[in-house]
XYZ file of C-alpha atoms in Angstrom:
467
model
C 20.352 -4.583 -17.548
C 18.102 -3.665 -14.620
C 18.105 -7.284 -13.385
C 21.908 -7.543 -13.733
C 22.444 -4.303 -11.775
C 19.944 -5.400 -9.117
C 21.699 -8.785 -8.848
C 25.101 -7.089 -8.468
C 23.822 -4.738 -5.738
C 22.085 -7.585 -3.918
C 25.320 -9.617 -3.899
C 27.374 -6.671 -2.650
C 24.904 -5.905 0.151
C 24.586 -9.596 1.021
C 28.362 -9.970 1.283
C 28.599 -7.053 3.758
C 25.756 -8.460 5.873
C 27.284 -11.953 5.924
C 30.739 -10.618 6.822
C 29.247 -8.696 9.772
C 27.254 -11.767 10.853
C 30.103 -14.305 10.768
C 32.384 -11.851 12.570
C 29.986 -12.079 15.546
C 29.098 -15.791 15.498
C 30.066 -19.066 13.870
C 26.637 -20.730 14.120
C 23.577 -19.600 12.162
C 20.174 -20.704 13.482
C 17.328 -21.887 11.217
C 15.084 -18.878 11.966
C 17.999 -16.530 11.117
C 18.392 -18.239 7.733
C 14.715 -17.617 6.964
C 14.975 -13.918 7.930
C 18.184 -13.445 5.915
C 16.558 -14.959 2.830
C 13.208 -13.140 3.069
C 14.676 -9.733 3.981
C 17.940 -9.665 2.002
C 17.807 -12.546 -0.513
C 20.736 -14.255 1.234
C 20.861 -18.015 0.622
C 22.755 -20.627 2.692
C 25.145 -21.131 -0.252
C 26.081 -17.439 -0.179
C 26.890 -17.657 3.545
C 29.146 -20.678 2.985
C 30.894 -18.986 0.024
C 31.688 -15.792 1.986
C 32.842 -17.823 5.015
C 35.225 -19.856 2.821
C 36.526 -16.660 1.195
C 37.278 -15.282 4.673
C 38.735 -18.634 5.757
C 36.164 -18.809 8.571
C 34.269 -21.883 9.724
C 30.483 -21.388 9.991
C 27.895 -23.941 11.114
C 24.491 -24.107 9.375
C 21.443 -26.256 10.324
C 20.969 -29.608 8.584
C 19.043 -29.282 5.296
C 19.229 -25.447 5.480
C 16.779 -24.825 2.616
C 13.954 -26.743 4.302
C 12.696 -23.860 6.464
C 12.910 -21.400 3.582
C 10.776 -23.368 1.108
C 8.218 -24.457 3.710
C 7.887 -21.003 5.280
C 4.806 -18.849 5.363
C 6.011 -17.047 2.217
C 3.707 -19.367 0.268
C 0.398 -17.552 -0.111
C -2.495 -19.303 1.622
C -6.173 -18.960 0.831
C -8.142 -17.075 3.444
C -10.000 -19.592 5.567
C -13.605 -18.719 6.218
C -14.208 -21.627 8.564
C -17.765 -22.376 7.352
C -18.691 -25.336 9.493
C -21.670 -26.854 7.689
C -22.036 -30.009 5.633
C -23.193 -29.076 2.118
C -22.784 -32.533 0.554
C -26.516 -33.360 0.834
C -27.640 -30.006 -0.598
C -28.365 -29.459 -4.317
C -26.363 -27.045 -6.455
C -27.470 -23.427 -5.948
C -28.941 -21.781 -9.037
C -27.052 -18.460 -9.601
C -29.123 -15.501 -10.766
C -26.408 -12.810 -10.556
C -25.101 -13.277 -14.120
C -28.514 -12.096 -15.343
C -28.109 -8.938 -13.234
C -30.818 -10.126 -10.834
C -30.753 -8.072 -7.640
C -33.722 -9.684 -5.880
C -35.517 -13.008 -5.877
C -38.140 -15.028 -4.083
C -36.217 -18.137 -3.016
C -36.735 -21.301 -0.975
C -34.837 -21.986 2.256
C -32.876 -25.263 1.964
C -30.749 -24.833 5.078
C -30.760 -22.404 8.011
C -28.587 -22.685 11.121
C -27.043 -19.863 13.145
C -25.672 -17.299 10.705
C -25.679 -19.668 7.714
C -28.463 -19.734 5.112
C -28.662 -21.738 1.868
C -31.296 -20.932 -0.787
C -32.371 -22.945 -3.830
C -31.430 -19.940 -5.999
C -29.773 -16.628 -5.235
C -29.103 -13.167 -6.698
C -26.111 -12.775 -4.309
C -22.668 -13.007 -5.905
C -20.277 -15.061 -3.704
C -16.706 -13.867 -3.115
C -14.407 -14.989 -5.915
C -11.938 -13.873 -8.558
C -10.713 -11.031 -6.364
C -14.248 -9.587 -6.138
C -15.781 -9.307 -2.689
C -19.243 -10.773 -2.137
C -22.550 -8.970 -2.490
C -24.280 -7.793 0.669
C -27.979 -7.114 1.245
C -30.861 -8.727 3.109
C -32.887 -11.934 3.358
C -36.379 -11.066 4.619
C -34.894 -7.875 6.053
C -32.052 -9.632 7.921
C -28.614 -8.305 6.937
C -26.342 -10.525 4.809
C -22.702 -9.520 5.420
C -20.883 -12.175 3.360
C -21.537 -14.857 0.721
C -19.232 -17.822 0.054
C -19.283 -20.721 -2.383
C -18.663 -24.134 -0.801
C -18.349 -26.636 -3.623
C -21.454 -26.016 -5.749
C -23.482 -24.563 -2.882
C -23.688 -20.817 -2.163
C -23.796 -20.048 1.566
C -25.170 -16.713 2.811
C -23.703 -15.460 6.089
C -25.999 -13.271 8.175
C -24.754 -10.459 10.400
C -26.693 -11.934 13.343
C -27.889 -15.544 13.845
C -31.483 -16.211 12.751
C -33.451 -19.401 12.208
C -35.520 -19.586 9.007
C -37.937 -22.475 8.577
C -36.601 -24.882 5.965
C -38.960 -25.118 2.986
C -40.317 -21.596 3.526
C -39.944 -18.837 0.941
C -38.031 -15.615 1.543
C -37.199 -12.386 -0.289
C -33.509 -12.007 -1.106
C -32.421 -8.427 -1.847
C -28.954 -7.343 -2.985
C -27.482 -3.902 -2.144
C -27.753 -2.562 -5.710
C -25.567 0.569 -5.393
C -22.761 -1.401 -3.785
C -22.914 -3.992 -6.574
C -22.730 -1.258 -9.236
C -19.467 -0.089 -7.678
C -18.069 -3.633 -7.739
C -19.097 -4.113 -11.379
C -17.431 -0.836 -12.390
C -14.235 -1.777 -10.557
C -14.087 -5.331 -11.925
C -14.579 -4.229 -15.543
C -12.057 -1.406 -15.073
C -9.551 -3.983 -13.769
C -9.670 -5.776 -17.134
C -9.146 -2.478 -18.979
C -6.158 -1.509 -16.804
C -4.670 -4.974 -17.333
C -5.023 -4.574 -21.121
C -3.628 -1.015 -21.037
C -0.625 -2.137 -18.947
C 0.269 -4.805 -21.520
C -0.068 -2.210 -24.273
C 2.096 0.407 -22.504
C 4.640 -1.822 -20.714
C 4.752 -4.908 -22.926
C 3.189 -8.378 -23.058
C 5.168 -9.461 -19.989
C 2.973 -7.194 -17.798
C 0.850 -10.087 -16.565
C -1.810 -9.746 -13.890
C -0.490 -11.275 -10.663
C -3.564 -10.594 -8.538
C -6.418 -8.170 -8.004
C -9.031 -7.077 -5.500
C -12.262 -5.233 -6.186
C -14.049 -3.495 -3.322
C -16.812 -0.862 -3.315
C -14.533 2.044 -2.314
C -11.544 1.246 -4.555
C -9.785 -1.591 -6.344
C -6.261 -2.668 -7.164
C -4.463 -4.820 -9.702
C -0.954 -6.262 -9.313
C 1.127 -6.174 -12.504
C 4.354 -8.069 -13.234
C 6.999 -5.587 -14.374
C 10.786 -5.512 -14.092
C 10.987 -1.955 -12.746
C 8.933 0.465 -10.648
C 6.250 2.196 -12.709
C 7.172 5.740 -13.701
C 4.732 8.672 -13.545
C 4.761 8.787 -17.351
C 3.857 5.081 -17.634
C 1.034 5.428 -15.089
C -0.345 8.426 -16.988
C -0.218 6.510 -20.283
C -2.099 3.548 -18.751
C -4.770 5.835 -17.270
C -5.126 7.807 -20.533
C -5.478 4.624 -22.586
C -8.225 3.216 -20.334
C -10.242 6.436 -20.417
C -9.735 6.816 -24.160
C -11.321 3.384 -24.658
C -14.239 4.263 -22.364
C -14.880 7.727 -23.863
C -14.728 6.404 -27.437
C -17.139 3.614 -26.480
C -16.676 -0.024 -25.451
C -18.768 -3.189 -25.588
C -18.544 -5.769 -22.800
C -19.746 -9.316 -23.500
C -19.804 -12.555 -21.504
C -19.984 -15.992 -23.091
C -19.329 -19.587 -22.036
C -16.815 -21.249 -24.341
C -14.956 -24.541 -24.543
C -11.359 -24.198 -23.344
C -9.857 -25.194 -26.719
C -12.025 -22.668 -28.577
C -11.183 -19.848 -26.123
C -7.433 -20.550 -26.300
C -7.589 -20.815 -30.095
C -9.359 -17.469 -30.476
C -7.693 -15.406 -27.761
C -4.502 -17.237 -26.722
C -3.244 -17.883 -23.199
C -3.663 -14.211 -22.251
C -7.176 -15.235 -21.121
C -5.550 -16.652 -17.979
C -4.720 -13.287 -16.359
C -4.353 -13.739 -12.609
C -3.280 -17.367 -13.230
C -6.772 -18.863 -13.484
C -6.892 -22.645 -13.784
C -8.198 -23.819 -17.189
C -11.451 -25.802 -17.180
C -13.216 -27.726 -19.932
C -15.656 -24.829 -20.239
C -15.101 -21.284 -19.070
C -16.815 -17.916 -18.931
C -14.964 -15.479 -21.202
C -15.326 -11.718 -20.784
C -14.495 -9.786 -23.952
C -14.158 -6.021 -24.234
C -14.106 -4.467 -27.705
C -14.346 -0.973 -29.125
C -17.418 0.087 -31.122
C -15.736 -1.153 -34.338
C -15.445 -4.618 -32.743
C -11.654 -4.419 -32.335
C -10.613 -6.591 -29.374
C -9.289 -4.727 -26.322
C -9.234 -7.598 -23.814
C -10.420 -11.182 -23.396
C -10.168 -13.011 -20.062
C -11.567 -16.102 -18.384
C -13.456 -14.638 -15.442
C -16.376 -15.569 -13.210
C -16.881 -12.049 -11.865
C -19.650 -9.529 -12.498
C -19.112 -7.115 -15.374
C -20.816 -4.209 -17.121
C -22.291 -6.396 -19.854
C -24.553 -4.048 -21.813
C -24.161 -1.509 -18.994
C -20.823 -0.006 -20.017
C -21.882 3.466 -18.837
C -21.348 2.214 -15.246
C -17.598 2.749 -15.643
C -17.888 6.526 -16.081
C -14.219 7.407 -15.706
C -11.208 5.568 -14.256
C -8.672 7.346 -12.047
C -5.422 5.752 -10.851
C -4.898 7.010 -7.290
C -1.674 5.260 -6.273
C 1.027 2.856 -7.446
C 3.731 1.138 -5.427
C 5.966 -1.905 -5.559
C 4.610 -4.718 -3.353
C 7.677 -6.892 -3.932
C 10.428 -7.402 -6.476
C 8.941 -7.613 -9.960
C 5.333 -6.711 -9.068
C 3.694 -3.263 -8.982
C 0.287 -2.553 -7.451
C -2.020 -0.083 -9.202
C -4.823 1.294 -7.013
C -7.729 2.970 -8.782
C -11.350 4.081 -8.635
C -14.055 3.914 -11.306
C -17.693 4.866 -11.754
C -19.452 6.063 -8.560
C -16.265 5.610 -6.488
C -14.391 7.928 -8.881
C -17.145 10.549 -8.513
C -16.896 10.242 -4.715
C -13.142 10.788 -4.889
C -13.452 13.851 -7.165
C -16.062 15.376 -4.825
C -13.913 14.704 -1.751
C -10.791 16.180 -3.353
C -12.741 19.206 -4.611
C -14.078 19.823 -1.097
C -10.566 19.574 0.362
C -9.205 21.889 -2.332
C -11.975 24.395 -1.634
C -11.083 24.305 2.067
C -7.410 24.943 1.245
C -8.295 27.763 -1.161
C -10.473 29.437 1.497
C -7.627 29.203 4.019
C -5.324 30.832 1.451
C -7.927 33.562 0.800
C -8.024 32.583 -2.869
C -10.185 30.926 -5.518
C -9.501 27.283 -6.454
C -8.348 28.428 -9.904
C -5.511 30.552 -8.467
C -4.829 28.636 -5.229
C -1.504 27.334 -6.582
C -0.171 30.804 -7.491
C -1.384 32.148 -4.124
C 0.455 29.323 -2.347
C 3.647 30.174 -4.281
C 3.308 33.813 -3.169
C 2.936 32.786 0.473
C 5.901 30.407 0.242
C 8.091 33.203 -1.128
C 6.873 35.557 1.603
C 7.580 32.894 4.237
C 11.103 32.324 2.870
C 11.772 36.077 2.923
C 10.456 36.345 6.507
C 12.606 33.400 7.615
C 15.670 34.968 5.980
C 14.991 38.273 7.770
C 14.379 36.468 11.065
C 17.666 34.589 10.680
C 19.527 37.834 10.043
C 17.893 39.474 13.075
C 18.627 36.448 15.279
C 22.271 36.476 14.225
C 22.499 40.185 15.050
C 20.774 39.614 18.420
C 23.061 36.673 19.225
C 26.102 38.811 18.444
C 24.794 41.677 20.637
C 24.116 39.369 23.588
C 27.474 37.618 23.118
C 29.281 40.959 23.297
C 27.489 41.787 26.572
C 29.348 38.839 28.204
C 32.740 39.974 26.897
C 35.556 39.262 29.370
C 33.587 36.664 31.390
C 35.032 33.131 31.549
C 32.055 31.413 33.186
C 28.523 32.050 31.935
C 25.404 30.220 33.154
C 22.185 31.924 31.983
C 18.556 31.241 31.095
C 17.409 32.978 27.897
C 13.937 32.795 26.321
C 15.030 31.641 22.863
C 15.314 28.540 20.686
C 18.086 25.989 21.154
C 19.606 27.030 17.807
C 19.797 30.624 19.067
C 21.495 29.467 22.293
C 24.091 27.515 20.316
C 24.714 30.484 17.976
C 25.148 32.852 20.944
C 27.447 30.483 22.860
C 29.611 29.945 19.751
C 30.038 33.706 19.355
C 31.021 34.118 23.039
C 33.653 31.364 22.771
C 34.860 32.732 19.423
C 35.646 36.040 21.193
C 37.009 34.381 24.359
C 38.624 30.967 23.928
C 38.854 30.557 27.722
C 35.103 30.882 28.236
C 32.760 28.070 29.305
C 29.132 28.849 28.434
C 25.985 27.156 29.780
C 22.692 28.411 28.320
C 19.133 27.207 29.054
C 15.695 28.161 27.740
C 12.142 27.950 29.099
C 11.523 24.663 27.277
C 14.170 23.058 29.481
C 16.723 22.685 26.697
C 20.303 23.193 27.876
C 23.623 23.479 25.985
C 27.241 23.872 27.004
C 30.208 24.973 24.891
C 33.736 24.931 26.340
C 36.390 27.164 24.748
C 39.543 25.415 23.428
C 41.702 27.216 26.026
C 39.327 26.780 28.974
C 40.967 23.555 30.101
C 37.516 22.061 30.704
C 35.264 19.504 29.022
C 31.719 20.563 28.129
C 29.995 17.327 29.201
C 31.764 17.329 32.586
C 30.860 20.997 33.197
C 27.221 20.282 32.354
C 27.139 17.312 34.746
C 28.698 19.432 37.498
C 26.678 22.636 37.086
C 23.336 21.150 35.906
C 22.948 18.008 37.952
C 19.504 16.884 36.775
C 19.438 16.601 33.004
C 19.211 13.966 30.277
C 21.616 14.263 27.394
C 25.231 13.855 26.367
C 28.121 15.323 24.459
C 31.911 15.609 24.337
C 34.816 17.876 25.161
C 33.720 20.984 23.209
C 29.903 20.639 23.068
C 27.178 19.013 25.185
C 23.385 19.282 25.254
C 20.293 17.846 26.925
C 16.956 18.439 28.634
C 16.479 19.576 32.199
C 14.708 16.992 34.352
């Protein structure tokens, strides 16, 4: 039903846009076709159909779909531009799956910012998880990428290590713990989304960073507050009741047979053998199973602490993004929000526990003060208006808001339909109201009497700013 209603609305909106377009021109350029499709879902066929319905001739480019399907809508992998030949280098031995955070390793290649070791504790970017950072012999490593079977470390500054020499590789441990917590939490949120929303809620993408993470979920409608709360509650219920995280290499046929095709969350490509991450409760009931090469809290489940969803929004039709924090990042967020809340409570002269009720009191007091101020302003405007009784031409400067000037001028004209009123304030705002029996037009009076101003208006009312 939602898709049918969305389709109907899209067609109605598209028809209006096309009608406006073909009324102005009878030739549609290729770049316009691309914009119409990407912004409004308007296809070349729809343009032709509306044109025929209106009995109008419209010219489209040859092969009109070509630019749409070959446009930059197709997602491209981020190019790192690593310009080294790794074909003559042996496969790097990964140590990160064993939770290694440091190692004594041999330099196989060193040129500029690029360093290749025989083995490494550094996790290279992949699976939506950013790379580890740290140091090699004290020199900062800012990125790590896998090129074929070789792991390339990218230094912050160029440095030449002697090939064949041994170095100390050290990973930033606290940063990695944050990434592990976020990656494992991603799998739990994915599982909870399928439980709350339905099996169609497939993972369309994810990114795990130290500060926060996000997961993109396929769903036919924007997530409601209730659905988000259910997903968050389910994840934390699993964590608080206890989970077990395991990693094992399995043959593709065995993994699919045991867990089904749900292991391919994020559209991973099947291989003959794959690393499967399983999360179960303490009674060994399966919560989630996914093919994943990322780092997880295997035997270190306490790293997750608590998971907090901080934002959700629709990134495009049919896909919602869930942003969240877990573990140390969640603690950071709670501390930051508590500090901000304490600051607000202090400003309200209240305790955090009753800050909300204090704010409600102040809002009511503010509303009452504004109501009283409005009443007083109306009375003042009426008093001032009466002081100009009998005058047909009024041109004054009054230290008041523009709304007050308009209210006062309206009251003068209401009492004298022949009056023409020009009022200015110290901000440089100017208004003019011409009475219906004055025989004059407000905009023309303003142009004549106040020569240097920017603004506009009509017969009865005009306004602007003094220049």
